Amino acid sequence: DAMVIQNPRYQVTQFGKPVTLSCSQTLNHNVMYWYQQKSSQAPKLLFHYYDKDFNNEADTPDNFQSRRPNTSFCFLDIRSPGLGDAAMYLCATAGAGQMSYNEQFFGPGTRLTVL
Amino acid sequence: GEDVEQSLFLSVREGDSSVINCTYTDSSSTYLYWYKQEPGAGLQLLTYIFSNMDMKQDQRLTVLLNKKDKHLSLRIADTQTGDSAIYFCAESMGPSNTGKLIFGQGTTLQVKP
């Protein structure tokens, strides 16, 4: 089945230690998104890729970076995680231009704990 | 600015109807969505409505949109225990804005047997 996969599902890191979260998709979608969802809060868009074009949200901290080496994979790098970065990180994809509305397909998320 | 608000919690009995409400502020939104999130899982799109519609029905789900009041609701008929989850309302400015979604904070639906 076509899907959005996130690895790992649970990640524990230490304060200040760089960490990378992974997302892959078999949907061949143009657009890939990264959202941050803190406990009991709404998912908040960090950035997205439209093909190879990177689009950062204005209020996304510099501590967060992303890479998209090919259509299928997208990575979220947190250079120096702080305690406030503990959250669920959701990856989503969308096939831009294929539908009149934007259905985003979400992965199961990676729950990040910072010790 | 962009803002979406929802009530935080709703409790119903199995077999009753559930109504989850949402208000949004951006009148340029072209699509509005309802997503469902079960514990430990990602978000699943339940249904969506285009801004020039005022109602959409899909099996047990009915979406009502009052564009004048910027009010969106999701009615679930014959609510089941499997409907227990967090429901997120979201607005999008459509593909021209790369489909950025602005989510509400989610309504936790508790279904009692």
Short mmCIF file of N, CA and C in Angstrom, two decimals, chain B residues 8-82:
data_model
loop_
_atom_site.label_atom_id
_atom_site.label_comp_id
_atom_site.label_asym_id
_atom_site.label_seq_id
_atom_site.Cartn_x
_atom_site.Cartn_y
_atom_site.Cartn_z
N LEU B 8 -12.35 22.05 23.63
CA LEU B 8 -11.31 21.06 23.89
C LEU B 8 -11.84 19.65 24.12
N PHE B 9 -13.09 19.53 24.61
CA PHE B 9 -13.54 18.21 25.04
C PHE B 9 -15.02 18.06 24.81
N LEU B 10 -15.41 16.84 24.39
CA LEU B 10 -16.82 16.50 24.22
C LEU B 10 -17.02 15.06 24.64
N SER B 11 -18.05 14.83 25.45
CA SER B 11 -18.35 13.48 25.90
C SER B 11 -19.78 13.14 25.49
N VAL B 12 -19.96 11.98 24.86
CA VAL B 12 -21.29 11.55 24.44
C VAL B 12 -21.46 10.07 24.77
N ARG B 13 -22.70 9.62 24.71
CA ARG B 13 -22.97 8.19 24.90
C ARG B 13 -23.04 7.51 23.54
N GLU B 14 -22.63 6.26 23.54
CA GLU B 14 -22.67 5.47 22.30
C GLU B 14 -24.09 5.50 21.72
N GLY B 15 -24.16 5.72 20.41
CA GLY B 15 -25.46 5.78 19.73
C GLY B 15 -26.01 7.19 19.58
N ASP B 16 -25.52 8.12 20.41
CA ASP B 16 -25.94 9.52 20.27
C ASP B 16 -25.21 10.18 19.12
N SER B 17 -25.66 11.37 18.75
CA SER B 17 -24.93 12.18 17.77
C SER B 17 -23.91 13.05 18.50
N SER B 18 -22.80 13.28 17.84
CA SER B 18 -21.77 14.19 18.36
C SER B 18 -21.69 15.38 17.42
N VAL B 19 -21.53 16.56 18.00
CA VAL B 19 -21.33 17.75 17.17
C VAL B 19 -20.08 18.47 17.68
N ILE B 20 -19.10 18.59 16.82
CA ILE B 20 -17.85 19.27 17.16
C ILE B 20 -17.80 20.57 16.39
N ASN B 21 -17.53 21.65 17.09
CA ASN B 21 -17.58 22.97 16.49
C ASN B 21 -16.19 23.59 16.33
N CYS B 22 -16.11 24.50 15.38
CA CYS B 22 -14.82 25.13 15.04
C CYS B 22 -15.11 26.53 14.51
N THR B 23 -14.29 27.49 14.87
CA THR B 23 -14.37 28.81 14.26
C THR B 23 -13.01 29.16 13.67
N TYR B 24 -13.03 29.90 12.57
CA TYR B 24 -11.79 30.28 11.93
C TYR B 24 -11.86 31.75 11.59
N THR B 25 -10.72 32.34 11.28
CA THR B 25 -10.70 33.79 11.11
C THR B 25 -10.41 34.23 9.68
N ASP B 26 -9.77 33.36 8.88
CA ASP B 26 -9.32 33.80 7.57
C ASP B 26 -10.42 33.58 6.53
N SER B 27 -11.02 34.66 6.08
CA SER B 27 -12.14 34.54 5.15
C SER B 27 -11.69 34.12 3.76
N SER B 28 -10.38 34.11 3.51
CA SER B 28 -9.91 33.69 2.18
C SER B 28 -9.69 32.18 2.09
N SER B 29 -9.97 31.46 3.18
CA SER B 29 -9.81 30.01 3.15
C SER B 29 -10.66 29.42 2.04
N THR B 30 -10.06 28.53 1.26
CA THR B 30 -10.82 27.91 0.17
C THR B 30 -11.35 26.54 0.56
N TYR B 31 -10.60 25.84 1.39
CA TYR B 31 -11.04 24.53 1.85
C TYR B 31 -10.93 24.45 3.36
N LEU B 32 -11.87 23.70 3.95
CA LEU B 32 -11.82 23.45 5.39
C LEU B 32 -11.92 21.95 5.59
N TYR B 33 -11.19 21.46 6.58
CA TYR B 33 -10.99 20.03 6.73
C TYR B 33 -11.30 19.58 8.16
N TRP B 34 -11.65 18.31 8.25
CA TRP B 34 -11.70 17.64 9.55
C TRP B 34 -10.76 16.44 9.50
N TYR B 35 -9.83 16.42 10.47
CA TYR B 35 -8.90 15.31 10.62
C TYR B 35 -9.18 14.61 11.94
N LYS B 36 -8.87 13.31 11.97
CA LYS B 36 -9.03 12.50 13.18
C LYS B 36 -7.66 11.97 13.58
N GLN B 37 -7.36 12.03 14.87
CA GLN B 37 -6.09 11.51 15.36
C GLN B 37 -6.36 10.54 16.51
N GLU B 38 -6.02 9.28 16.30
CA GLU B 38 -6.14 8.29 17.36
C GLU B 38 -4.85 8.27 18.17
N PRO B 39 -4.88 7.77 19.39
CA PRO B 39 -3.68 7.80 20.25
C PRO B 39 -2.46 7.20 19.57
N GLY B 40 -1.36 7.95 19.59
CA GLY B 40 -0.10 7.46 19.04
C GLY B 40 -0.05 7.38 17.53
N ALA B 41 -1.03 7.93 16.85
CA ALA B 41 -1.09 7.81 15.39
C ALA B 41 -1.03 9.19 14.74
N GLY B 42 -0.82 9.18 13.43
CA GLY B 42 -0.84 10.42 12.67
C GLY B 42 -2.26 10.89 12.43
N LEU B 43 -2.41 11.92 11.65
CA LEU B 43 -3.72 12.49 11.36
C LEU B 43 -4.31 11.83 10.12
N GLN B 44 -5.60 11.53 10.20
CA GLN B 44 -6.32 10.90 9.10
C GLN B 44 -7.39 11.88 8.61
N LEU B 45 -7.38 12.18 7.32
CA LEU B 45 -8.40 13.07 6.78
C LEU B 45 -9.76 12.38 6.80
N LEU B 46 -10.73 13.00 7.46
CA LEU B 46 -12.09 12.45 7.50
C LEU B 46 -12.93 12.98 6.35
N THR B 47 -12.92 14.28 6.20
CA THR B 47 -13.74 14.92 5.19
C THR B 47 -13.27 16.36 5.01
N TYR B 48 -13.72 16.98 3.95
CA TYR B 48 -13.37 18.37 3.69
C TYR B 48 -14.58 19.04 3.03
N ILE B 49 -14.58 20.36 3.02
CA ILE B 49 -15.66 21.09 2.37
C ILE B 49 -15.06 22.30 1.67
N PHE B 50 -15.53 22.57 0.49
CA PHE B 50 -15.10 23.74 -0.26
C PHE B 50 -15.86 24.95 0.25
N SER B 51 -15.25 26.09 0.22
CA SER B 51 -15.81 27.26 0.89
C SER B 51 -17.10 27.79 0.25
N ASN B 52 -17.43 27.34 -0.97
CA ASN B 52 -18.68 27.82 -1.57
C ASN B 52 -19.84 26.87 -1.30
N MET B 53 -19.58 25.85 -0.46
CA MET B 53 -20.64 24.92 -0.06
C MET B 53 -21.08 25.26 1.35
N ASP B 54 -22.30 24.87 1.71
CA ASP B 54 -22.70 25.07 3.10
C ASP B 54 -22.95 23.75 3.84
N MET B 55 -23.00 22.65 3.10
CA MET B 55 -23.19 21.37 3.74
C MET B 55 -22.57 20.27 2.88
N LYS B 56 -22.06 19.27 3.58
CA LYS B 56 -21.57 18.09 2.88
C LYS B 56 -21.85 16.88 3.77
N GLN B 57 -22.41 15.83 3.17
CA GLN B 57 -22.71 14.62 3.94
C GLN B 57 -21.92 13.46 3.37
N ASP B 58 -21.37 12.66 4.27
CA ASP B 58 -20.58 11.50 3.86
C ASP B 58 -20.83 10.41 4.89
N GLN B 59 -21.75 9.53 4.58
CA GLN B 59 -22.15 8.43 5.47
C GLN B 59 -22.57 8.99 6.83
N ARG B 60 -21.88 8.68 7.91
CA ARG B 60 -22.31 9.16 9.23
C ARG B 60 -21.88 10.59 9.51
N LEU B 61 -21.10 11.16 8.62
CA LEU B 61 -20.53 12.48 8.86
C LEU B 61 -21.30 13.56 8.10
N THR B 62 -21.61 14.65 8.78
CA THR B 62 -22.22 15.81 8.14
C THR B 62 -21.40 17.03 8.52
N VAL B 63 -20.95 17.77 7.52
CA VAL B 63 -20.21 19.00 7.75
C VAL B 63 -21.10 20.18 7.40
N LEU B 64 -21.20 21.14 8.31
CA LEU B 64 -21.95 22.37 8.05
C LEU B 64 -20.98 23.54 8.09
N LEU B 65 -21.11 24.42 7.10
CA LEU B 65 -20.25 25.60 7.03
C LEU B 65 -21.12 26.84 6.98
N ASN B 66 -20.89 27.74 7.92
CA ASN B 66 -21.52 29.06 7.92
C ASN B 66 -20.41 30.07 7.64
N LYS B 67 -20.31 30.44 6.38
CA LYS B 67 -19.18 31.27 5.98
C LYS B 67 -19.29 32.68 6.55
N LYS B 68 -20.51 33.14 6.72
CA LYS B 68 -20.71 34.50 7.25
C LYS B 68 -20.16 34.58 8.68
N ASP B 69 -20.43 33.55 9.47
CA ASP B 69 -19.97 33.53 10.86
C ASP B 69 -18.62 32.86 11.01
N LYS B 70 -18.06 32.33 9.91
CA LYS B 70 -16.79 31.59 9.93
C LYS B 70 -16.87 30.46 10.95
N HIS B 71 -17.92 29.68 10.83
CA HIS B 71 -18.18 28.59 11.76
C HIS B 71 -18.34 27.28 10.98
N LEU B 72 -17.64 26.28 11.45
CA LEU B 72 -17.64 24.95 10.83
C LEU B 72 -18.03 23.93 11.90
N SER B 73 -18.83 22.97 11.52
CA SER B 73 -19.15 21.91 12.50
C SER B 73 -19.08 20.55 11.83
N LEU B 74 -18.82 19.55 12.66
CA LEU B 74 -18.79 18.16 12.22
C LEU B 74 -19.78 17.39 13.09
N ARG B 75 -20.76 16.80 12.44
CA ARG B 75 -21.73 15.97 13.17
C ARG B 75 -21.45 14.52 12.83
N ILE B 76 -21.33 13.70 13.88
CA ILE B 76 -21.15 12.27 13.71
C ILE B 76 -22.42 11.60 14.21
N ALA B 77 -23.14 10.95 13.31
CA ALA B 77 -24.37 10.27 13.70
C ALA B 77 -24.04 8.90 14.27
N ASP B 78 -24.88 8.44 15.21
CA ASP B 78 -24.73 7.09 15.78
C ASP B 78 -23.28 6.87 16.22
N THR B 79 -22.81 7.72 17.11
CA THR B 79 -21.40 7.69 17.53
C THR B 79 -21.06 6.35 18.17
N GLN B 80 -19.91 5.80 17.79
CA GLN B 80 -19.45 4.52 18.30
C GLN B 80 -18.19 4.71 19.15
N THR B 81 -17.87 3.69 19.97
CA THR B 81 -16.68 3.81 20.82
C THR B 81 -15.42 3.96 19.97
N GLY B 82 -15.43 3.41 18.77
CA GLY B 82 -14.29 3.55 17.86
C GLY B 82 -14.11 4.96 17.33
#
